[in-house]
Amino acid sequence: PGTYHHSLLVGNLGERAAELVGADPLLIRAAALHHDIGKVLRPYFFIENQISGENYHQQLDAKTSAQIIIGHVKDSIDLARKHRFPKEVIDIIAQHHGTTSVGFGYFYQQARQEGEAEIDESQFRYPGPRPCSKEAAIVMLADSVEAAVRASAPGSPSEIERIVRRITNDRLVSGELDECELTLQDLDKIRNAFIEVLQGVFHPRIQYPEKDSVTQA
């Protein structure tokens, strides 16, 4: 259920951004809804599905955890091919993490803390390829910012904006967007679209008093 909800939000983010930069919103919606289908094979190794609070990665070393998480992309591609998904959707599934570090670098840092003698940093990165289209880039960005905002539990609209700008800037500076057709102007429009949608979803809510504590007239 966590991955399903995540995918819905990625679709909402991506579709809104696509409308502003001339990308295909229907392709983005279809790809977003299915970009993580491989997670159904090992759902509880992904934090959005750990509703009980039990984290299976606490029983594993960082390298093993990273390889399980990286594997969801191949699993997703295999399922998509088995069920004859269109090539355009499969391409986005394959590219939606590019060559980024797993868990925003968390597992690589954890491996260093575990004291491994030699650490191959590439083993903690997705194998790519990087996004090669506007649609793939938008799904990557939407996936990243949704996960980051959800994990941070922001307390204000300005905090959401800071997270979105940090993640999109990181993807730009690290070269993940070098092979797609997005311009800097496009990226700015995408940021604004994401901020607008996420502020509507994650805005702080009023704490209402319990019924019994309300003074009756």
PDB file of C-alpha atoms in Angstrom:
ATOM      1  CA  PRO A   1       0.000   0.000   0.000  1.00  0.00           C
ATOM      2  CA  GLY A   2       2.862   2.410   0.653  1.00  0.00           C
ATOM      3  CA  THR A   3       4.392   1.911  -2.783  1.00  0.00           C
ATOM      4  CA  TYR A   4       0.949   2.299  -4.384  1.00  0.00           C
ATOM      5  CA  HIS A   5       0.354   5.628  -2.638  1.00  0.00           C
ATOM      6  CA  HIS A   6       3.876   6.793  -3.498  1.00  0.00           C
ATOM      7  CA  SER A   7       3.276   5.940  -7.164  1.00  0.00           C
ATOM      8  CA  LEU A   8       0.017   7.884  -7.221  1.00  0.00           C
ATOM      9  CA  LEU A   9       1.767  10.978  -5.900  1.00  0.00           C
ATOM     10  CA  VAL A  10       4.628  10.601  -8.375  1.00  0.00           C
ATOM     11  CA  GLY A  11       2.003  10.465 -11.115  1.00  0.00           C
ATOM     12  CA  ASN A  12       0.280  13.595  -9.822  1.00  0.00           C
ATOM     13  CA  LEU A  13       3.567  15.471  -9.621  1.00  0.00           C
ATOM     14  CA  GLY A  14       4.776  14.302 -12.999  1.00  0.00           C
ATOM     15  CA  GLU A  15       1.544  14.971 -14.843  1.00  0.00           C
ATOM     16  CA  ARG A  16       1.351  18.533 -13.543  1.00  0.00           C
ATOM     17  CA  ALA A  17       4.962  19.231 -14.485  1.00  0.00           C
ATOM     18  CA  ALA A  18       4.546  17.674 -17.938  1.00  0.00           C
ATOM     19  CA  GLU A  19       1.775  20.089 -18.817  1.00  0.00           C
ATOM     20  CA  LEU A  20       4.131  23.034 -18.228  1.00  0.00           C
ATOM     21  CA  VAL A  21       7.142  21.850 -20.245  1.00  0.00           C
ATOM     22  CA  GLY A  22       5.582  20.165 -23.268  1.00  0.00           C
ATOM     23  CA  ALA A  23       6.118  16.578 -22.147  1.00  0.00           C
ATOM     24  CA  ASP A  24       3.576  13.740 -22.525  1.00  0.00           C
ATOM     25  CA  PRO A  25       1.430  13.712 -19.363  1.00  0.00           C
ATOM     26  CA  LEU A  26      -0.285  10.404 -20.156  1.00  0.00           C
ATOM     27  CA  LEU A  27       3.013   8.598 -20.680  1.00  0.00           C
ATOM     28  CA  ILE A  28       4.313  10.052 -17.434  1.00  0.00           C
ATOM     29  CA  ARG A  29       1.172   8.997 -15.564  1.00  0.00           C
ATOM     30  CA  ALA A  30       1.392   5.432 -16.900  1.00  0.00           C
ATOM     31  CA  ALA A  31       5.113   5.163 -16.167  1.00  0.00           C
ATOM     32  CA  ALA A  32       4.768   6.679 -12.696  1.00  0.00           C
ATOM     33  CA  LEU A  33       2.043   4.237 -11.709  1.00  0.00           C
ATOM     34  CA  HIS A  34       4.263   1.305 -12.692  1.00  0.00           C
ATOM     35  CA  HIS A  35       7.821   2.531 -12.095  1.00  0.00           C
ATOM     36  CA  ASP A  36       8.190   0.537  -8.859  1.00  0.00           C
ATOM     37  CA  ILE A  37       6.221  -2.624  -9.705  1.00  0.00           C
ATOM     38  CA  GLY A  38       9.266  -4.766  -8.909  1.00  0.00           C
ATOM     39  CA  LYS A  39       8.838  -3.885  -5.250  1.00  0.00           C
ATOM     40  CA  VAL A  40       5.887  -6.299  -5.060  1.00  0.00           C
ATOM     41  CA  LEU A  41       8.422  -9.150  -4.919  1.00  0.00           C
ATOM     42  CA  ARG A  42      10.009  -7.872  -1.663  1.00  0.00           C
ATOM     43  CA  PRO A  43       7.677  -5.124  -0.465  1.00  0.00           C
ATOM     44  CA  TYR A  44       8.784  -4.867   3.154  1.00  0.00           C
ATOM     45  CA  PHE A  45      12.383  -4.048   2.285  1.00  0.00           C
ATOM     46  CA  PHE A  46      11.099  -0.614   1.198  1.00  0.00           C
ATOM     47  CA  ILE A  47      10.410   1.921   3.912  1.00  0.00           C
ATOM     48  CA  GLU A  48       7.075   3.125   2.557  1.00  0.00           C
ATOM     49  CA  ASN A  49       5.664  -0.377   3.214  1.00  0.00           C
ATOM     50  CA  GLN A  50       7.107  -0.820   6.710  1.00  0.00           C
ATOM     51  CA  ILE A  51       3.877   0.119   8.418  1.00  0.00           C
ATOM     52  CA  SER A  52       4.599  -1.947  11.531  1.00  0.00           C
ATOM     53  CA  GLY A  53       7.857  -0.078  12.071  1.00  0.00           C
ATOM     54  CA  GLU A  54      10.001  -3.197  11.626  1.00  0.00           C
ATOM     55  CA  ASN A  55      12.976  -2.459   9.375  1.00  0.00           C
ATOM     56  CA  TYR A  56      14.389  -5.603   7.767  1.00  0.00           C
ATOM     57  CA  HIS A  57      17.569  -3.760   6.822  1.00  0.00           C
ATOM     58  CA  GLN A  58      18.606  -3.706  10.469  1.00  0.00           C
ATOM     59  CA  GLN A  59      19.349  -7.429  10.083  1.00  0.00           C
ATOM     60  CA  LEU A  60      21.550  -6.920   6.993  1.00  0.00           C
ATOM     61  CA  ASP A  61      24.849  -5.295   6.148  1.00  0.00           C
ATOM     62  CA  ALA A  62      24.732  -2.115   4.087  1.00  0.00           C
ATOM     63  CA  LYS A  63      25.993  -3.722   0.871  1.00  0.00           C
ATOM     64  CA  THR A  64      23.304  -6.414   0.914  1.00  0.00           C
ATOM     65  CA  SER A  65      20.619  -3.830   1.650  1.00  0.00           C
ATOM     66  CA  ALA A  66      21.782  -1.642  -1.213  1.00  0.00           C
ATOM     67  CA  GLN A  67      21.786  -4.555  -3.666  1.00  0.00           C
ATOM     68  CA  ILE A  68      18.215  -5.518  -2.687  1.00  0.00           C
ATOM     69  CA  ILE A  69      17.006  -1.965  -3.235  1.00  0.00           C
ATOM     70  CA  ILE A  70      18.903  -1.587  -6.515  1.00  0.00           C
ATOM     71  CA  GLY A  71      17.358  -4.863  -7.661  1.00  0.00           C
ATOM     72  CA  HIS A  72      13.850  -3.452  -7.687  1.00  0.00           C
ATOM     73  CA  VAL A  73      14.597  -1.678 -10.977  1.00  0.00           C
ATOM     74  CA  LYS A  74      15.547  -4.907 -12.757  1.00  0.00           C
ATOM     75  CA  ASP A  75      12.584  -6.676 -11.166  1.00  0.00           C
ATOM     76  CA  SER A  76      10.311  -3.903 -12.419  1.00  0.00           C
ATOM     77  CA  ILE A  77      11.727  -4.157 -15.953  1.00  0.00           C
ATOM     78  CA  ASP A  78      11.334  -7.945 -15.958  1.00  0.00           C
ATOM     79  CA  LEU A  79       7.698  -7.712 -14.872  1.00  0.00           C
ATOM     80  CA  ALA A  80       6.992  -4.980 -17.396  1.00  0.00           C
ATOM     81  CA  ARG A  81       8.431  -7.082 -20.228  1.00  0.00           C
ATOM     82  CA  LYS A  82       6.563 -10.176 -19.044  1.00  0.00           C
ATOM     83  CA  HIS A  83       3.288  -8.279 -19.225  1.00  0.00           C
ATOM     84  CA  ARG A  84       4.160  -6.604 -22.539  1.00  0.00           C
ATOM     85  CA  PHE A  85       4.361  -3.000 -21.402  1.00  0.00           C
ATOM     86  CA  PRO A  86       5.107  -0.453 -24.142  1.00  0.00           C
ATOM     87  CA  LYS A  87       8.794   0.206 -24.726  1.00  0.00           C
ATOM     88  CA  GLU A  88       8.368   3.878 -23.763  1.00  0.00           C
ATOM     89  CA  VAL A  89       7.157   2.878 -20.284  1.00  0.00           C
ATOM     90  CA  ILE A  90       9.901   0.264 -19.851  1.00  0.00           C
ATOM     91  CA  ASP A  91      12.527   2.848 -20.791  1.00  0.00           C
ATOM     92  CA  ILE A  92      11.288   5.208 -18.063  1.00  0.00           C
ATOM     93  CA  ILE A  93      11.250   2.383 -15.510  1.00  0.00           C
ATOM     94  CA  ALA A  94      14.868   1.591 -16.401  1.00  0.00           C
ATOM     95  CA  GLN A  95      15.962   5.232 -16.211  1.00  0.00           C
ATOM     96  CA  HIS A  96      14.008   6.559 -13.223  1.00  0.00           C
ATOM     97  CA  HIS A  97      16.975   6.281 -10.813  1.00  0.00           C
ATOM     98  CA  GLY A  98      19.697   6.988 -13.339  1.00  0.00           C
ATOM     99  CA  THR A  99      23.075   6.438 -11.692  1.00  0.00           C
ATOM    100  CA  THR A 100      22.142   7.996  -8.354  1.00  0.00           C
ATOM    101  CA  SER A 101      23.369   6.735  -4.999  1.00  0.00           C
ATOM    102  CA  VAL A 102      20.967   4.383  -3.204  1.00  0.00           C
ATOM    103  CA  GLY A 103      18.990   6.033  -0.434  1.00  0.00           C
ATOM    104  CA  PHE A 104      20.526   9.467  -1.117  1.00  0.00           C
ATOM    105  CA  GLY A 105      23.927   8.011  -0.136  1.00  0.00           C
ATOM    106  CA  TYR A 106      22.725   6.525   3.166  1.00  0.00           C
ATOM    107  CA  PHE A 107      23.844   2.937   2.521  1.00  0.00           C
ATOM    108  CA  TYR A 108      27.280   3.965   1.237  1.00  0.00           C
ATOM    109  CA  GLN A 109      27.881   5.993   4.386  1.00  0.00           C
ATOM    110  CA  GLN A 110      26.602   3.119   6.498  1.00  0.00           C
ATOM    111  CA  ALA A 111      29.039   0.730   4.800  1.00  0.00           C
ATOM    112  CA  ARG A 112      31.905   3.072   5.646  1.00  0.00           C
ATOM    113  CA  GLN A 113      30.783   3.123   9.273  1.00  0.00           C
ATOM    114  CA  GLU A 114      30.689  -0.676   9.286  1.00  0.00           C
ATOM    115  CA  GLY A 115      34.428  -0.525   8.659  1.00  0.00           C
ATOM    116  CA  GLU A 116      34.741  -2.455   5.415  1.00  0.00           C
ATOM    117  CA  ALA A 117      38.367  -2.434   4.257  1.00  0.00           C
ATOM    118  CA  GLU A 118      37.618  -1.669   0.629  1.00  0.00           C
ATOM    119  CA  ILE A 119      34.344  -0.129  -0.506  1.00  0.00           C
ATOM    120  CA  ASP A 120      33.445   0.082  -4.176  1.00  0.00           C
ATOM    121  CA  GLU A 121      31.199   3.131  -4.308  1.00  0.00           C
ATOM    122  CA  SER A 122      29.702   1.955  -7.609  1.00  0.00           C
ATOM    123  CA  GLN A 123      28.069  -0.956  -5.767  1.00  0.00           C
ATOM    124  CA  PHE A 124      25.928   1.598  -3.976  1.00  0.00           C
ATOM    125  CA  ARG A 125      24.699   3.278  -7.155  1.00  0.00           C
ATOM    126  CA  TYR A 126      21.966   2.363  -9.590  1.00  0.00           C
ATOM    127  CA  PRO A 127      23.418   1.102 -12.884  1.00  0.00           C
ATOM    128  CA  GLY A 128      21.521   3.531 -15.119  1.00  0.00           C
ATOM    129  CA  PRO A 129      20.995   4.536 -17.810  1.00  0.00           C
ATOM    130  CA  ARG A 130      20.343   8.170 -17.004  1.00  0.00           C
ATOM    131  CA  PRO A 131      17.076   9.728 -18.221  1.00  0.00           C
ATOM    132  CA  CYS A 132      17.103  10.157 -21.993  1.00  0.00           C
ATOM    133  CA  SER A 133      13.787  12.011 -22.382  1.00  0.00           C
ATOM    134  CA  LYS A 134      11.817  14.762 -20.703  1.00  0.00           C
ATOM    135  CA  GLU A 135       9.333  12.189 -19.466  1.00  0.00           C
ATOM    136  CA  ALA A 136      11.981   9.980 -17.844  1.00  0.00           C
ATOM    137  CA  ALA A 137      13.646  12.985 -16.220  1.00  0.00           C
ATOM    138  CA  ILE A 138      10.353  14.229 -14.798  1.00  0.00           C
ATOM    139  CA  VAL A 139       9.550  10.807 -13.328  1.00  0.00           C
ATOM    140  CA  MET A 140      13.039  10.676 -11.769  1.00  0.00           C
ATOM    141  CA  LEU A 141      12.637  14.106 -10.221  1.00  0.00           C
ATOM    142  CA  ALA A 142       9.089  13.448  -9.014  1.00  0.00           C
ATOM    143  CA  ASP A 143      10.135  10.133  -7.484  1.00  0.00           C
ATOM    144  CA  SER A 144      13.085  11.727  -5.679  1.00  0.00           C
ATOM    145  CA  VAL A 145      11.296  14.775  -4.291  1.00  0.00           C
ATOM    146  CA  GLU A 146       8.239  12.818  -3.140  1.00  0.00           C
ATOM    147  CA  ALA A 147      10.418  10.372  -1.216  1.00  0.00           C
ATOM    148  CA  ALA A 148      12.541  13.149   0.300  1.00  0.00           C
ATOM    149  CA  VAL A 149       9.584  15.276   1.374  1.00  0.00           C
ATOM    150  CA  ARG A 150       7.731  12.304   2.844  1.00  0.00           C
ATOM    151  CA  ALA A 151      10.826  11.215   4.799  1.00  0.00           C
ATOM    152  CA  SER A 152      11.466  14.720   6.144  1.00  0.00           C
ATOM    153  CA  ALA A 153       7.903  15.356   7.387  1.00  0.00           C
ATOM    154  CA  PRO A 154       8.222  19.111   6.696  1.00  0.00           C
ATOM    155  CA  GLY A 155       6.517  21.503   9.074  1.00  0.00           C
ATOM    156  CA  SER A 156       6.078  24.455   6.731  1.00  0.00           C
ATOM    157  CA  PRO A 157       5.614  25.301   3.032  1.00  0.00           C
ATOM    158  CA  SER A 158       9.059  26.922   2.951  1.00  0.00           C
ATOM    159  CA  GLU A 159      10.649  23.679   4.146  1.00  0.00           C
ATOM    160  CA  ILE A 160       8.968  21.788   1.300  1.00  0.00           C
ATOM    161  CA  GLU A 161      10.336  24.347  -1.145  1.00  0.00           C
ATOM    162  CA  ARG A 162      13.865  23.947   0.256  1.00  0.00           C
ATOM    163  CA  ILE A 163      13.732  20.164  -0.106  1.00  0.00           C
ATOM    164  CA  VAL A 164      12.461  20.328  -3.693  1.00  0.00           C
ATOM    165  CA  ARG A 165      15.154  22.803  -4.694  1.00  0.00           C
ATOM    166  CA  ARG A 166      17.889  20.793  -2.983  1.00  0.00           C
ATOM    167  CA  ILE A 167      16.929  17.539  -4.699  1.00  0.00           C
ATOM    168  CA  THR A 168      16.435  19.024  -8.176  1.00  0.00           C
ATOM    169  CA  ASN A 169      19.696  20.987  -7.922  1.00  0.00           C
ATOM    170  CA  ASP A 170      21.545  17.833  -6.866  1.00  0.00           C
ATOM    171  CA  ARG A 171      20.230  15.898  -9.874  1.00  0.00           C
ATOM    172  CA  LEU A 172      21.298  18.741 -12.158  1.00  0.00           C
ATOM    173  CA  VAL A 173      24.789  19.238 -10.698  1.00  0.00           C
ATOM    174  CA  SER A 174      25.532  15.505 -10.519  1.00  0.00           C
ATOM    175  CA  GLY A 175      24.863  15.165 -14.250  1.00  0.00           C
ATOM    176  CA  GLU A 176      21.762  12.977 -14.021  1.00  0.00           C
ATOM    177  CA  LEU A 177      19.900  15.327 -16.387  1.00  0.00           C
ATOM    178  CA  ASP A 178      22.694  15.700 -18.951  1.00  0.00           C
ATOM    179  CA  GLU A 179      21.204  13.271 -21.468  1.00  0.00           C
ATOM    180  CA  CYS A 180      17.617  14.500 -21.562  1.00  0.00           C
ATOM    181  CA  GLU A 181      16.063  17.516 -23.283  1.00  0.00           C
ATOM    182  CA  LEU A 182      15.195  19.617 -20.251  1.00  0.00           C
ATOM    183  CA  THR A 183      16.333  23.239 -20.213  1.00  0.00           C
ATOM    184  CA  LEU A 184      17.045  25.268 -17.081  1.00  0.00           C
ATOM    185  CA  GLN A 185      13.791  27.099 -17.740  1.00  0.00           C
ATOM    186  CA  ASP A 186      11.976  23.749 -17.881  1.00  0.00           C
ATOM    187  CA  LEU A 187      13.582  22.711 -14.606  1.00  0.00           C
ATOM    188  CA  ASP A 188      12.381  25.873 -12.911  1.00  0.00           C
ATOM    189  CA  LYS A 189       8.807  25.210 -14.095  1.00  0.00           C
ATOM    190  CA  ILE A 190       9.038  21.624 -12.863  1.00  0.00           C
ATOM    191  CA  ARG A 191      10.244  22.774  -9.438  1.00  0.00           C
ATOM    192  CA  ASN A 192       7.346  25.206  -9.100  1.00  0.00           C
ATOM    193  CA  ALA A 193       4.833  22.540 -10.126  1.00  0.00           C
ATOM    194  CA  PHE A 194       6.231  20.086  -7.579  1.00  0.00           C
ATOM    195  CA  ILE A 195       6.204  22.685  -4.819  1.00  0.00           C
ATOM    196  CA  GLU A 196       2.585  23.584  -5.528  1.00  0.00           C
ATOM    197  CA  VAL A 197       1.403  19.954  -5.476  1.00  0.00           C
ATOM    198  CA  LEU A 198       3.472  18.907  -2.453  1.00  0.00           C
ATOM    199  CA  GLN A 199       2.417  21.891  -0.387  1.00  0.00           C
ATOM    200  CA  GLY A 200      -1.175  20.842  -1.018  1.00  0.00           C
ATOM    201  CA  VAL A 201      -0.478  17.265   0.106  1.00  0.00           C
ATOM    202  CA  PHE A 202       1.912  17.722   3.032  1.00  0.00           C
ATOM    203  CA  HIS A 203       0.750  21.040   4.499  1.00  0.00           C
ATOM    204  CA  PRO A 204       0.617  21.214   8.325  1.00  0.00           C
ATOM    205  CA  ARG A 205      -2.797  20.493   9.812  1.00  0.00           C
ATOM    206  CA  ILE A 206      -4.570  22.018  12.800  1.00  0.00           C
ATOM    207  CA  GLN A 207      -4.569  19.920  15.951  1.00  0.00           C
ATOM    208  CA  TYR A 208      -8.213  19.741  16.981  1.00  0.00           C
ATOM    209  CA  PRO A 209      -9.079  19.070  20.648  1.00  0.00           C
ATOM    210  CA  GLU A 210     -10.446  15.707  21.704  1.00  0.00           C
ATOM    211  CA  LYS A 211     -14.234  15.597  21.862  1.00  0.00           C
ATOM    212  CA  ASP A 212     -14.318  15.029  25.619  1.00  0.00           C
ATOM    213  CA  SER A 213     -12.151  18.098  26.241  1.00  0.00           C
ATOM    214  CA  VAL A 214     -14.506  20.483  24.480  1.00  0.00           C
ATOM    215  CA  THR A 215     -16.547  22.526  26.926  1.00  0.00           C
ATOM    216  CA  GLN A 216     -20.237  21.996  26.322  1.00  0.00           C
ATOM    217  CA  ALA A 217     -22.464  25.085  26.137  1.00  0.00           C
TER     218      ALA A 217
END
